[in-house]
Tab-separated table of C-alpha atoms and ligand atoms in Angstrom:
chain	number	residue	atom	x	y	z
A	23	MET	CA	-14.292	8.107	7.169
A	24	ARG	CA	-12.239	4.955	6.873
A	25	PRO	CA	-13.226	1.901	8.929
A	26	TRP	CA	-11.709	1.753	12.421
A	27	TRP	CA	-9.633	-1.345	11.674
A	28	ILE	CA	-7.614	0.505	9.063
A	29	ASP	CA	-6.298	2.794	11.774
A	30	SER	CA	-5.146	-0.085	13.915
A	31	ILE	CA	-3.388	-1.721	10.986
A	32	LEU	CA	-1.867	1.594	10.029
A	33	CYS	CA	-0.633	2.128	13.554
A	34	ALA	CA	0.958	-1.304	13.659
A	35	ALA	CA	2.514	-0.804	10.246
A	36	LEU	CA	3.882	2.646	10.910
A	37	SER	CA	5.192	2.003	14.392
A	38	SER	CA	7.601	-0.574	13.046
A	39	ILE	CA	8.951	1.588	10.218
A	40	ALA	CA	12.202	3.070	11.445
A	41	PRO	CA	13.255	6.521	10.272
A	42	SER	CA	16.273	6.384	8.004
A	43	GLY	CA	18.327	8.719	10.110
A	44	GLY	CA	20.276	10.191	7.239
A	45	ALA	CA	18.160	12.957	5.884
A	46	ALA	CA	17.654	16.406	7.332
A	47	PRO	CA	16.008	19.316	5.492
A	48	GLY	CA	18.661	20.984	3.417
A	49	GLY	CA	21.190	18.526	4.809
A	50	ASP	CA	23.401	16.086	2.966
A	51	GLY	CA	21.014	13.137	3.117
A	52	TYR	CA	18.041	14.473	1.176
A	53	CYS	CA	18.006	14.964	-2.597
A	54	ALA	CA	15.161	16.989	-4.080
A	55	TRP	CA	13.034	15.247	-6.720
A	56	GLU	CA	10.739	16.501	-9.451
A	57	VAL	CA	7.369	15.172	-10.596
A	58	GLN	CA	6.405	15.255	-14.248
A	59	ASP	CA	3.291	13.532	-15.610
A	60	PHE	CA	2.748	11.684	-12.313
A	61	ALA	CA	6.235	10.196	-12.407
A	62	ILE	CA	9.729	10.843	-11.035
A	63	ASP	CA	11.907	9.763	-13.927
A	64	GLN	CA	15.315	10.602	-12.426
A	65	PRO	CA	16.740	8.174	-9.822
A	66	LEU	CA	16.979	9.803	-6.387
A	67	CYS	CA	20.447	11.328	-5.896
A	68	GLY	CA	21.392	9.648	-9.203
A	69	LEU	CA	21.722	6.307	-7.380
A	70	ARG	CA	21.384	2.851	-8.908
A	71	GLY	CA	19.195	0.320	-7.079
A	72	ASP	CA	19.792	-3.334	-6.271
A	73	PRO	CA	16.709	-5.595	-6.679
A	74	ALA	CA	17.826	-8.214	-4.127
A	75	ARG	CA	18.268	-5.552	-1.447
A	76	GLY	CA	14.892	-4.078	-2.437
A	77	ARG	CA	13.149	-7.422	-2.042
A	78	ALA	CA	14.686	-7.926	1.409
A	79	LEU	CA	13.686	-4.422	2.454
A	80	ALA	CA	10.085	-4.879	1.285
A	81	ALA	CA	9.750	-7.885	3.586
A	82	ASP	CA	11.621	-6.345	6.529
A	83	SER	CA	9.203	-5.112	9.177
A	84	HIS	CA	11.858	-2.640	10.334
A	85	GLY	CA	12.532	-1.467	6.788
A	86	GLY	CA	9.914	-0.708	4.158
A	87	ASN	CA	7.378	-3.027	5.770
A	88	CYS	CA	5.524	-3.045	2.464
A	89	LEU	CA	4.139	-6.512	3.265
A	90	ALA	CA	2.132	-5.023	6.130
A	91	CYS	CA	-0.203	-3.546	3.511
A	92	HIS	CA	0.579	-5.262	0.202
A	93	GLN	CA	0.594	-8.792	-1.156
A	94	MET	CA	3.865	-9.438	-3.005
A	95	PRO	CA	5.574	-12.483	-4.567
A	96	ILE	CA	7.605	-13.070	-1.375
A	97	ASP	CA	6.310	-16.521	-0.483
A	98	GLU	CA	8.631	-17.237	2.450
A	99	GLU	CA	6.833	-14.568	4.503
A	100	ALA	CA	3.500	-15.786	5.845
A	101	PHE	CA	1.730	-12.475	6.478
A	102	HIS	CA	0.782	-10.208	3.596
A	103	GLY	CA	-1.552	-7.276	4.245
A	104	THR	CA	-4.454	-6.411	1.986
A	105	VAL	CA	-4.921	-2.726	2.825
A	106	GLY	CA	-3.133	-1.726	-0.376
A	107	PRO	CA	-3.436	-3.309	-3.842
A	108	PRO	CA	-1.369	-6.442	-4.594
A	109	LEU	CA	1.966	-5.568	-6.203
A	110	HIS	CA	2.265	-8.648	-8.400
A	111	GLY	CA	3.007	-7.540	-11.964
A	112	ILE	CA	3.406	-3.884	-10.937
A	113	GLY	CA	6.408	-3.552	-13.273
A	114	ALA	CA	4.166	-4.336	-16.230
A	115	ARG	CA	1.482	-1.828	-15.212
A	116	TYR	CA	3.669	1.170	-14.364
A	117	SER	CA	6.853	2.744	-15.658
A	118	GLU	CA	9.895	3.011	-13.419
A	119	GLY	CA	9.191	6.713	-12.842
A	120	GLN	CA	5.562	6.043	-11.886
A	121	ILE	CA	6.665	3.398	-9.382
A	122	ARG	CA	9.274	5.768	-7.929
A	123	LEU	CA	6.687	8.497	-7.304
A	124	ARG	CA	4.344	6.040	-5.581
A	125	ILE	CA	7.045	4.981	-3.124
A	126	VAL	CA	8.436	8.501	-2.631
A	127	ASP	CA	5.133	10.276	-2.049
A	128	GLU	CA	1.874	8.439	-2.817
A	129	GLN	CA	-0.040	11.487	-1.556
A	130	GLN	CA	0.813	13.223	-4.826
A	131	ILE	CA	-1.479	10.645	-6.478
A	132	ASN	CA	-4.054	10.382	-3.710
A	133	PRO	CA	-3.938	13.038	-0.960
A	134	MET	CA	-6.099	10.797	1.255
A	135	THR	CA	-3.897	7.718	1.026
A	136	ILE	CA	-2.777	5.945	4.168
A	137	MET	CA	0.452	4.858	2.487
A	138	PRO	CA	3.313	6.804	4.060
A	139	GLY	CA	5.471	8.946	1.771
A	140	PHE	CA	8.737	7.079	2.186
A	141	TYR	CA	10.812	9.897	0.734
A	142	SER	CA	8.541	12.906	0.907
A	143	ASP	CA	10.219	16.259	1.456
A	144	PRO	CA	11.026	16.448	5.191
A	145	ALA	CA	10.773	20.240	5.079
A	146	LYS	CA	7.095	19.970	4.083
A	147	ALA	CA	6.141	17.222	6.507
A	148	ASN	CA	3.655	17.928	9.225
A	149	ARG	CA	2.329	15.643	11.945
A	150	MET	CA	5.824	14.181	12.246
A	151	ALA	CA	6.598	13.295	15.821
A	152	GLY	CA	9.871	13.233	17.716
A	153	GLU	CA	12.485	11.075	16.108
A	154	TYR	CA	10.871	11.341	12.664
A	155	TRP	CA	11.219	15.100	12.528
A	156	GLY	CA	13.273	16.261	9.550
A	157	LYS	CA	13.897	12.731	8.296
A	158	THR	CA	12.660	10.569	5.474
A	159	PHE	CA	11.379	7.080	6.341
A	160	LEU	CA	13.780	5.476	3.887
A	161	THR	CA	17.086	6.630	2.410
A	162	ALA	CA	17.400	7.457	-1.289
A	163	GLN	CA	19.389	4.228	-1.762
A	164	GLN	CA	16.650	2.157	-0.110
A	165	VAL	CA	13.992	3.740	-2.327
A	166	GLU	CA	16.055	3.020	-5.441
A	167	ASP	CA	16.529	-0.604	-4.296
A	168	LEU	CA	12.739	-0.954	-3.936
A	169	VAL	CA	12.097	0.707	-7.310
A	170	THR	CA	14.469	-1.688	-9.060
A	171	TYR	CA	12.809	-4.659	-7.353
A	172	LEU	CA	9.247	-3.569	-8.222
A	173	VAL	CA	10.228	-2.810	-11.836
A	174	SER	CA	11.341	-6.464	-12.080
A	175	LEU	CA	7.853	-7.740	-11.105
A	176	LYS	CA	6.386	-8.254	-14.576
B	17	LIG	C1	0.078	1.546	5.693
B	17	LIG	C2	-0.130	0.735	4.529
B	17	LIG	C3	0.896	0.787	3.410
B	17	LIG	C4	2.262	0.565	3.491
B	17	LIG	C5	3.106	0.296	4.733
B	17	LIG	C6	2.747	0.603	2.130
B	17	LIG	N1	1.722	0.851	1.265
B	17	LIG	FE1	1.862	1.010	-0.758
B	17	LIG	N2	-0.114	1.487	-0.877
B	17	LIG	C7	-0.995	1.473	0.182
B	17	LIG	C8	-2.321	1.824	-0.312
B	17	LIG	C9	-3.598	1.924	0.528
B	17	LIG	C10	-2.184	2.032	-1.700
B	17	LIG	C11	-3.291	2.426	-2.695
B	17	LIG	C12	-3.079	3.832	-3.126
B	17	LIG	C13	-4.038	4.788	-2.501
B	17	LIG	O1	-4.199	4.776	-1.264
B	17	LIG	O2	-4.608	5.592	-3.228
B	17	LIG	C14	-0.782	1.809	-2.021
B	17	LIG	C15	-0.262	1.894	-3.310
B	17	LIG	C16	1.020	1.491	-3.656
B	17	LIG	C17	1.517	1.419	-5.012
B	17	LIG	C18	0.693	1.708	-6.267
B	17	LIG	C19	-0.058	0.408	-6.568
B	17	LIG	C20	-1.079	0.498	-7.672
B	17	LIG	O3	-1.470	-0.571	-8.211
B	17	LIG	O4	-1.516	1.614	-7.997
B	17	LIG	C21	2.812	0.993	-4.950
B	17	LIG	C22	3.768	0.773	-6.105
B	17	LIG	C23	3.125	0.812	-3.549
B	17	LIG	N3	2.016	1.126	-2.788
B	17	LIG	C24	4.343	0.373	-3.074
B	17	LIG	C25	4.661	0.248	-1.718
B	17	LIG	C26	5.969	-0.110	-1.232
B	17	LIG	C27	7.166	-0.442	-2.103
B	17	LIG	C28	5.896	-0.088	0.129
B	17	LIG	C29	6.999	-0.341	1.121
B	17	LIG	C30	8.134	0.554	1.024
B	17	LIG	C31	4.531	0.273	0.489
B	17	LIG	N4	3.814	0.463	-0.660
B	17	LIG	C32	4.066	0.383	1.787
B	17	LIG	C33	-0.698	1.204	1.498
B	17	LIG	C34	0.579	0.966	2.003
């Protein structure tokens, strides 16, 4: 059992994450990914990320909303959650592929995690309600932007 307050934080965090809209199972928006040695080495859909866009998305409560649960070197935002580990220096601790897997589908590392899989396979998702059905939380481009930003945090 996790303490009750985690659920209220989780609820607040998740309710402000908007579904990306693009991806449907088997549709054009979703690119399959492959895990090897707890990493996804290939960029999603072969896209290249932009670290400045990734930083903005991490702080955006309607985007990744990573700050709801993580402390990050984004000093202009006052609120940083502490549900997840701080992400300072994450680029020195993990490879790019390890960071990508953690954003795409943290449940592959820890099945009990409360961190949402931001690009988990929509065809395998359960407990997805209404507007989230068949969609990923973030687009492949948004995930790659975040990966590039986190890799830069040394
Ligand atoms: C609802 C809370 C929540 C949100 C929102 C969230 N995370 Fe997490 N995250 C966690 C938790 C908790 C962990 C610890 C892993 C576990 O649960 O086993 C984690 C782990 C991680 C890790 C691995 C850190 C380490 O030191 O092992 C990375 C990287 C990460 N998150 C990135 C992100 C990014 C980027 C976003 C925004 C797109 C995000 N997280 C949004 C809760 C969250």
